[in-house]
PDB file of C-alpha atoms in Angstrom:
ATOM      1  CA  UNK F   1     -12.413  22.671  -7.967  1.00  0.00           C
ATOM      2  CA  UNK F   2     -10.226  22.404  -4.810  1.00  0.00           C
ATOM      3  CA  UNK F   3     -13.212  23.652  -2.772  1.00  0.00           C
ATOM      4  CA  UNK F   4     -15.200  20.529  -3.651  1.00  0.00           C
ATOM      5  CA  UNK F   5     -12.818  17.729  -2.786  1.00  0.00           C
ATOM      6  CA  UNK F   6      -9.313  19.112  -2.722  1.00  0.00           C
ATOM      7  CA  UNK F   7      -7.299  20.131   0.297  1.00  0.00           C
ATOM      8  CA  UNK F   8      -5.500  23.454   0.511  1.00  0.00           C
ATOM      9  CA  UNK F   9      -2.493  24.047   2.807  1.00  0.00           C
ATOM     10  CA  UNK F  10      -1.937  27.373   4.573  1.00  0.00           C
ATOM     11  CA  UNK F  11       1.129  28.259   6.656  1.00  0.00           C
ATOM     12  CA  UNK F  12       0.313  30.732   9.424  1.00  0.00           C
ATOM     13  CA  UNK F  13       2.190  32.081  12.462  1.00  0.00           C
ATOM     14  CA  UNK F  14       0.618  31.306  15.823  1.00  0.00           C
ATOM     15  CA  UNK F  15       0.976  31.777  19.568  1.00  0.00           C
ATOM     16  CA  UNK F  16       1.108  28.747  21.876  1.00  0.00           C
ATOM     17  CA  UNK F  17       0.304  29.235  25.564  1.00  0.00           C
ATOM     18  CA  UNK F  18       0.752  26.425  28.102  1.00  0.00           C
ATOM     19  CA  UNK F  19       0.095  26.836  31.828  1.00  0.00           C
ATOM     20  CA  UNK F  20       0.307  24.319  34.662  1.00  0.00           C
ATOM     21  CA  UNK F  21      -0.360  26.068  37.957  1.00  0.00           C
ATOM     22  CA  UNK F  22      -2.641  25.609  40.952  1.00  0.00           C
ATOM     23  CA  UNK F  23      -5.086  28.028  39.277  1.00  0.00           C
ATOM     24  CA  UNK F  24      -5.087  26.602  35.752  1.00  0.00           C
ATOM     25  CA  UNK F  25      -4.037  23.680  33.573  1.00  0.00           C
ATOM     26  CA  UNK F  26      -4.446  24.533  29.901  1.00  0.00           C
ATOM     27  CA  UNK F  27      -2.875  24.733  26.452  1.00  0.00           C
ATOM     28  CA  UNK F  28      -4.141  27.169  23.824  1.00  0.00           C
ATOM     29  CA  UNK F  29      -3.138  27.909  20.236  1.00  0.00           C
ATOM     30  CA  UNK F  30      -4.137  31.218  18.652  1.00  0.00           C
ATOM     31  CA  UNK F  31      -3.697  31.517  14.894  1.00  0.00           C
ATOM     32  CA  UNK F  32      -2.637  34.920  13.571  1.00  0.00           C
ATOM     33  CA  UNK F  33      -4.789  36.872  11.152  1.00  0.00           C
ATOM     34  CA  UNK F  34      -8.127  35.733  12.558  1.00  0.00           C
ATOM     35  CA  UNK F  35      -8.037  32.509  10.554  1.00  0.00           C
ATOM     36  CA  UNK F  36     -11.123  30.459  11.452  1.00  0.00           C
ATOM     37  CA  UNK F  37     -11.054  26.669  11.658  1.00  0.00           C
ATOM     38  CA  UNK F  38     -14.062  24.803  10.255  1.00  0.00           C
ATOM     39  CA  UNK F  39     -15.218  21.165  10.548  1.00  0.00           C
ATOM     40  CA  UNK F  40     -12.828  18.810   8.766  1.00  0.00           C
ATOM     41  CA  UNK F  41      -9.876  21.219   8.819  1.00  0.00           C
ATOM     42  CA  UNK F  42      -6.593  19.991  10.297  1.00  0.00           C
ATOM     43  CA  UNK F  43      -4.088  22.120  12.236  1.00  0.00           C
ATOM     44  CA  UNK F  44      -0.501  21.062  12.937  1.00  0.00           C
ATOM     45  CA  UNK F  45       1.672  23.296  15.135  1.00  0.00           C
ATOM     46  CA  UNK F  46       5.375  22.855  14.321  1.00  0.00           C
ATOM     47  CA  UNK F  47       7.962  22.520  17.108  1.00  0.00           C
ATOM     48  CA  UNK F  48       5.439  23.269  19.861  1.00  0.00           C
ATOM     49  CA  UNK F  49       6.390  22.561  23.477  1.00  0.00           C
ATOM     50  CA  UNK F  50       4.489  19.629  24.942  1.00  0.00           C
ATOM     51  CA  UNK F  51       4.865  20.292  28.655  1.00  0.00           C
ATOM     52  CA  UNK F  52       5.746  22.917  31.222  1.00  0.00           C
ATOM     53  CA  UNK F  53       6.978  22.364  34.789  1.00  0.00           C
ATOM     54  CA  UNK F  54       4.362  22.678  37.534  1.00  0.00           C
ATOM     55  CA  UNK F  55       3.916  26.302  38.590  1.00  0.00           C
ATOM     56  CA  UNK F  56       5.010  27.698  35.211  1.00  0.00           C
ATOM     57  CA  UNK F  57       3.363  29.330  32.243  1.00  0.00           C
ATOM     58  CA  UNK F  58       5.003  29.746  28.837  1.00  0.00           C
ATOM     59  CA  UNK F  59       4.004  31.650  25.726  1.00  0.00           C
ATOM     60  CA  UNK F  60       5.911  30.924  22.506  1.00  0.00           C
ATOM     61  CA  UNK F  61       5.586  31.857  18.841  1.00  0.00           C
ATOM     62  CA  UNK F  62       5.476  29.028  16.315  1.00  0.00           C
ATOM     63  CA  UNK F  63       4.265  28.245  12.802  1.00  0.00           C
ATOM     64  CA  UNK F  64       1.176  26.159  12.095  1.00  0.00           C
ATOM     65  CA  UNK F  65       0.019  24.387   8.941  1.00  0.00           C
ATOM     66  CA  UNK F  66      -3.734  24.488   8.334  1.00  0.00           C
ATOM     67  CA  UNK F  67      -5.098  21.960   5.853  1.00  0.00           C
ATOM     68  CA  UNK F  68      -8.522  23.072   4.660  1.00  0.00           C
ATOM     69  CA  UNK F  69     -11.157  20.398   4.062  1.00  0.00           C
ATOM     70  CA  UNK F  70     -13.070  20.362   0.804  1.00  0.00           C
ATOM     71  CA  UNK F  71     -16.865  20.687   0.700  1.00  0.00           C
ATOM     72  CA  UNK F  72     -17.492  16.931   0.621  1.00  0.00           C
ATOM     73  CA  UNK F  73     -15.130  16.248   3.530  1.00  0.00           C
ATOM     74  CA  UNK F  74     -16.619  19.147   5.520  1.00  0.00           C
ATOM     75  CA  UNK F  75     -20.154  17.796   5.007  1.00  0.00           C
ATOM     76  CA  UNK F  76     -19.078  14.265   5.978  1.00  0.00           C
ATOM     77  CA  UNK F  77     -17.389  15.592   9.150  1.00  0.00           C
ATOM     78  CA  UNK F  78     -20.570  17.396  10.197  1.00  0.00           C
ATOM     79  CA  UNK F  79     -22.716  14.301   9.616  1.00  0.00           C
ATOM     80  CA  UNK F  80     -20.287  11.982  11.398  1.00  0.00           C
ATOM     81  CA  UNK F  81     -20.029  14.440  14.285  1.00  0.00           C
ATOM     82  CA  UNK F  82     -23.746  14.202  14.954  1.00  0.00           C
ATOM     83  CA  UNK F  83     -23.573  10.398  15.097  1.00  0.00           C
ATOM     84  CA  UNK F  84     -20.478  10.481  17.318  1.00  0.00           C
ATOM     85  CA  UNK F  85     -22.270  12.794  19.730  1.00  0.00           C
ATOM     86  CA  UNK F  86     -25.149  10.374  20.131  1.00  0.00           C
ATOM     87  CA  UNK F  87     -22.676   7.703  21.279  1.00  0.00           C
ATOM     88  CA  UNK F  88     -22.000   9.842  24.333  1.00  0.00           C
ATOM     89  CA  UNK F  89     -25.597   9.515  25.471  1.00  0.00           C
ATOM     90  CA  UNK F  90     -26.364   6.586  27.698  1.00  0.00           C
ATOM     91  CA  UNK F  91     -29.935   5.910  28.661  1.00  0.00           C
ATOM     92  CA  UNK F  92     -30.825   3.274  31.192  1.00  0.00           C
ATOM     93  CA  UNK F  93     -34.275   2.045  32.147  1.00  0.00           C
ATOM     94  CA  UNK F  94     -34.088   0.118  35.356  1.00  0.00           C
ATOM     95  CA  UNK F  95     -36.455  -0.518  38.175  1.00  0.00           C
ATOM     96  CA  UNK F  96     -35.401   1.319  41.293  1.00  0.00           C
ATOM     97  CA  UNK F  97     -37.193   0.498  44.488  1.00  0.00           C
ATOM     98  CA  UNK F  98     -34.561   2.205  46.652  1.00  0.00           C
ATOM     99  CA  UNK F  99     -32.280   5.157  46.152  1.00  0.00           C
TER     100      UNK F  99
END
């Protein structure tokens, strides 16, 4: 019954890449084993670096905990996501006589 409402924890190794250069500013986490993350799932990377000096790029191996959402939580996350997205839309009707 854990698939319906329960949450399952999975420990998985991962690779953390952080770069802060003139060409790129990014942070990526790649989970080992092709583990896919679905709506409602939570991922916590343990002991991950939070910054890198300008001009540097680091790649480190860490462990992540994935907490799988149950079916009800996954459905709720999808529904709430659609409503959250509509908040990003802003429509304005105003009279413009000049540009």
